[in-house]
Amino acid sequence: MAIYQKTVEQFETLLKCDIIDLKRLKILAFNGCPAENGIRSLTWKVLLNYLVLDRTKWSSHLSKQRELYRGYIRETIIKPGLTPTTEADFVDHPLNSAPDSSWAVYFKENEVLLQIDKDVRRLCPDLSFFQRETDYPCSEILNQEAGFESLRKRIVSTALKVESQSQSRLTGRLEFEYQNKKSHSSTSYDDNEYQLLPDGHEAHWEVVERILFVFSKLNSGQSYVQGMNEIIGPIYYTFATDPNLEWREHAEADAFYCFTNLMIHIRDNFMKIYDHSEFGILVRMQRFLMLLKKTDHDIHYLFEKQKLKPEFYAFRWLTLLLSQEFRLPDVLRIWDSLFADQERNFEFLLYICCAMIVLQRTRLLTGSESQNIKLLQGRQIISKRIYQSGELIFEEQPLVLAQFEWNKLYKYSACEYCLYPLESCEQNVRRLCQDTSIVIQHPECDPNQTISQRIVRCRQCNEMYCSTKCYQQAMTNYHSILCQSTENEKKDQLIRHIIDLWRSAHPPPETTSITLVLKLMAMLKNSNNRLLLLQELQKFSQGVQSENQKFYHKLLRKEFQSQVEQLRYALEQFNEQYMQISEFKWFLTSDGFRQLLALLGRNQQGIGTSSLAIWVKNCENLSKTQETTAAAGAAGSDISQFIDAIYTKIDDVSGEFIDCEGSGLFKLQSCLNHSCDANAEIQYLHNNSTLSVVTTRLISPNEEITINYLSECDRNRSRHSRQKLLQENYLFLCQCNRCVSEASEPDETSEEEESENEMDED
Ligand SMILES: C[S@@+](CC[C@H](N)C(=O)[O-])C[C@H]1O[C@@H](n2cnc3c(N)ncnc32)[C@H](O)[C@@H]1O
């Protein structure tokens, strides 16, 4: 503590001098800037050459710069054509497509703006800061001076323009009611985007959006490139949380200048034409490789042997200054050192990247090429702190989900959108036991007693939802297209045909892949930002073949070849006749379709919900909270006997399939790797599709968080059986601690698997 306090004092003394000693400041900052008293914020302003070293000049310099920035806002956000000053200006008009027309420029800029908008609405989602309201909104914008408009208005009108264009191409007419409904959100499938605050209020993400837009206009050669949002984010955050309110008030202008100055140093990373320049990304990657060779010869040699080029893993690290690899507090700490090191062209960044590799060296040295690329690309989740057993790590909603087809055949009923069960516990038990005389004890423990009165049905196809919200979400995302409404019988028939083909083609265990494909197509069709959705898909684990390239994903085995081809053809027809999604065409080529099926197979996560399970849990809680009197104890044992009897009967009549089941794609969960001795598990604590990752034992900091991909009944099979299942379904050879410790076991499978093997070989 004493050392920390001393560091604070050293910074403060240095920053108070009339002439700041830059060399000393760099030495101090390199070892980390304290966040308190605005030290980091001030230090960065000096290190990024925004504040001159002569403090006596700060006041006039700052007021000049900040006034200049206000001018930029006025100039760059002004609506062209609205304030004509000369006769000639009136010649320009919104339909003028000449390249020098201010309207044409205005429309082109809107495309850049739309991209910025999408990117900043997802800035640092693990932090609530960017969604919060700023205390210092832009007065020029909010006061609505005559002749000015806000970026908000431009985004709404641009989103409308994009949507109406695609609609008109398809239908030849403009459907404004539909467009208006969608225009409030640029992506209908993502609830995680930051939303606008009411008029007169601005959130921090909107301020960041303005900075980037002004930057893109003033630097038209470079404009805005995706990733710049990740650079401005931490800078603005640091300035806008400055405890000194005088500084905080001007966070927007100050962040703009610091960002602009930083971009001078790193702009070559963002522009392809500079890839080969002295400071271009390719040269930087070469320098990084040389350093790796010097630091860890074995790893360098291994990477050469495995052809693991830095383009595959270090490109993002170097371009975005590690802002994606660490959480914000760590990014800020790393940037203290990087900014202090700036004149040496961020040499220190190369050292950090090397350290990141060396820290993983034991795993890398034993890993195959594809295991190593996975490790380096960072698609794994590592704990940052101690987690106790039973602790919730995170919760997440799926990007898309579907119920198993057999749910309906066996009369399971659950919300089509979120899988919440739509039976009361009594209905559930009576159905599973095929006994209508069963009466549930403790009905007060069943929150679904009156569920039948709350069910919302699609007016066209009678599909059931647990709430109006779920129904509306489903409609906006996909149901408006996939609804079996008999309005278009041929389309419905084709959809049924596709689902039936899948049922007869796919190998057990049942998967929902084909419904997921149909839903994804409908979501793409409905989205006014298709590329973004495709980009989300790209992040999931991909590839059709195992690491050693010995076999393909189970769904792509030879025996399914002709059915897979029939399916592909049917989907291609569906796209051509009813969807016309040009961006999806590749997925409907032979290769693309195989890739898509493998992606869904490798990343799908099962979902299970049940009214009975909620009731049982509530009954158990009830007996726990009751006093331990003899009478209560007897009642508790009665209820457990009753529950046991129910489960025995269900087992006899319906077997193991007692939950309403489905599966979905989850963005974050799909980063969790498998271990046969996992330290976490997936639960559905809310009895709907919201997934919870919960620890199953104590987890230490820096330990990888893993789940078991195998179903409960497969988890205790022999090492050989487990590895076989994992290779077929997930294309990797499990080398977890348990598999390694069981390495001496004979390669034996159960009889059942033996016969399956024989079938495979036939
Ligand atoms: C849902 S993803 C998990 C995240 C994955 N690391 C990624 O980068 O996308 C599933 C894929 O991760 C890889 N994977 C998962 N667990 C693994 C393990 N224990 N060893 C090697 N690869 C694994 C396999 O390629 C598998 O198909």
PDB file of N, CA and C and ligand atoms in Angstrom, residues 371 374 379 541 547 602-603 670-674 709 730 732, ligand 1:
ATOM      1  N   GLN A 371      -5.270 -27.987 -32.568  1.00  0.00           N
ATOM      2  CA  GLN A 371      -5.456 -27.679 -31.142  1.00  0.00           C
ATOM      3  C   GLN A 371      -4.731 -26.381 -30.808  1.00  0.00           C
ATOM      4  N   LYS A 374      -6.492 -23.318 -32.054  1.00  0.00           N
ATOM      5  CA  LYS A 374      -7.639 -23.024 -31.177  1.00  0.00           C
ATOM      6  C   LYS A 374      -7.146 -22.313 -29.913  1.00  0.00           C
ATOM      7  N   ARG A 379     -10.325 -19.191 -28.401  1.00  0.00           N
ATOM      8  CA  ARG A 379     -11.703 -19.642 -28.215  1.00  0.00           C
ATOM      9  C   ARG A 379     -11.721 -20.648 -27.066  1.00  0.00           C
ATOM     10  N   SER A 541     -17.088 -22.644 -34.021  1.00  0.00           N
ATOM     11  CA  SER A 541     -16.069 -23.598 -34.446  1.00  0.00           C
ATOM     12  C   SER A 541     -16.459 -24.226 -35.782  1.00  0.00           C
ATOM     13  N   GLU A 547      -9.032 -33.461 -36.709  1.00  0.00           N
ATOM     14  CA  GLU A 547      -7.700 -32.851 -36.756  1.00  0.00           C
ATOM     15  C   GLU A 547      -6.709 -33.648 -37.592  1.00  0.00           C
ATOM     16  N   ARG A 602     -21.161 -29.272 -34.396  1.00  0.00           N
ATOM     17  CA  ARG A 602     -20.068 -29.091 -33.433  1.00  0.00           C
ATOM     18  C   ARG A 602     -20.398 -28.074 -32.339  1.00  0.00           C
ATOM     19  N   ASN A 603     -21.353 -27.196 -32.632  1.00  0.00           N
ATOM     20  CA  ASN A 603     -21.582 -26.109 -31.680  1.00  0.00           C
ATOM     21  C   ASN A 603     -22.928 -26.135 -30.975  1.00  0.00           C
ATOM     22  N   SER A 670     -20.440 -21.486 -26.710  1.00  0.00           N
ATOM     23  CA  SER A 670     -19.737 -22.259 -27.741  1.00  0.00           C
ATOM     24  C   SER A 670     -18.217 -22.070 -27.648  1.00  0.00           C
ATOM     25  N   CYS A 671     -17.768 -21.187 -26.767  1.00  0.00           N
ATOM     26  CA  CYS A 671     -16.312 -21.042 -26.575  1.00  0.00           C
ATOM     27  C   CYS A 671     -15.807 -22.037 -25.520  1.00  0.00           C
ATOM     28  N   LEU A 672     -16.711 -22.707 -24.829  1.00  0.00           N
ATOM     29  CA  LEU A 672     -16.275 -23.630 -23.774  1.00  0.00           C
ATOM     30  C   LEU A 672     -15.805 -24.939 -24.390  1.00  0.00           C
ATOM     31  N   ASN A 673     -14.611 -25.327 -24.061  1.00  0.00           N
ATOM     32  CA  ASN A 673     -14.090 -26.598 -24.542  1.00  0.00           C
ATOM     33  C   ASN A 673     -14.576 -27.746 -23.664  1.00  0.00           C
ATOM     34  N   HIS A 674     -14.391 -28.942 -24.180  1.00  0.00           N
ATOM     35  CA  HIS A 674     -14.825 -30.140 -23.454  1.00  0.00           C
ATOM     36  C   HIS A 674     -13.709 -30.679 -22.547  1.00  0.00           C
ATOM     37  N   TYR A 709     -19.153 -32.435 -23.016  1.00  0.00           N
ATOM     38  CA  TYR A 709     -20.031 -32.426 -24.185  1.00  0.00           C
ATOM     39  C   TYR A 709     -20.889 -33.687 -24.253  1.00  0.00           C
ATOM     40  N   TYR A 730     -17.501 -34.114 -32.568  1.00  0.00           N
ATOM     41  CA  TYR A 730     -16.812 -32.825 -32.379  1.00  0.00           C
ATOM     42  C   TYR A 730     -15.440 -32.794 -33.029  1.00  0.00           C
ATOM     43  N   PHE A 732     -12.487 -34.043 -32.450  1.00  0.00           N
ATOM     44  CA  PHE A 732     -11.174 -33.926 -31.792  1.00  0.00           C
ATOM     45  C   PHE A 732     -10.906 -35.142 -30.929  1.00  0.00           C
TER      46      PHE A 732
HETATM   47  C1  LIG B   1     -18.099 -25.539 -29.183  1.00  0.00           C
HETATM   48  S1  LIG B   1     -16.507 -25.470 -29.824  1.00  0.00           S
HETATM   49  C2  LIG B   1     -15.559 -25.055 -28.436  1.00  0.00           C
HETATM   50  C3  LIG B   1     -14.656 -23.851 -28.650  1.00  0.00           C
HETATM   51  C4  LIG B   1     -13.506 -24.091 -29.575  1.00  0.00           C
HETATM   52  N1  LIG B   1     -12.251 -24.111 -28.841  1.00  0.00           N
HETATM   53  C5  LIG B   1     -13.423 -23.023 -30.652  1.00  0.00           C
HETATM   54  O1  LIG B   1     -12.375 -22.428 -30.800  1.00  0.00           O
HETATM   55  O2  LIG B   1     -14.390 -22.776 -31.321  1.00  0.00           O
HETATM   56  C6  LIG B   1     -16.234 -27.160 -30.098  1.00  0.00           C
HETATM   57  C7  LIG B   1     -14.951 -27.483 -30.788  1.00  0.00           C
HETATM   58  O3  LIG B   1     -13.857 -27.101 -29.976  1.00  0.00           O
HETATM   59  C8  LIG B   1     -12.798 -28.041 -30.083  1.00  0.00           C
HETATM   60  N2  LIG B   1     -12.601 -28.649 -28.754  1.00  0.00           N
HETATM   61  C9  LIG B   1     -13.462 -28.649 -27.724  1.00  0.00           C
HETATM   62  N3  LIG B   1     -12.932 -29.270 -26.663  1.00  0.00           N
HETATM   63  C10 LIG B   1     -11.716 -29.677 -27.021  1.00  0.00           C
HETATM   64  C11 LIG B   1     -10.663 -30.385 -26.367  1.00  0.00           C
HETATM   65  N4  LIG B   1     -10.787 -30.811 -25.116  1.00  0.00           N
HETATM   66  N5  LIG B   1      -9.531 -30.623 -27.067  1.00  0.00           N
HETATM   67  C12 LIG B   1      -9.394 -30.217 -28.356  1.00  0.00           C
HETATM   68  N6  LIG B   1     -10.346 -29.548 -29.025  1.00  0.00           N
HETATM   69  C13 LIG B   1     -11.491 -29.269 -28.375  1.00  0.00           C
HETATM   70  C14 LIG B   1     -13.271 -29.072 -31.100  1.00  0.00           C
HETATM   71  O4  LIG B   1     -12.753 -28.703 -32.338  1.00  0.00           O
HETATM   72  C15 LIG B   1     -14.776 -28.913 -31.083  1.00  0.00           C
HETATM   73  O5  LIG B   1     -15.404 -29.300 -32.289  1.00  0.00           O
END
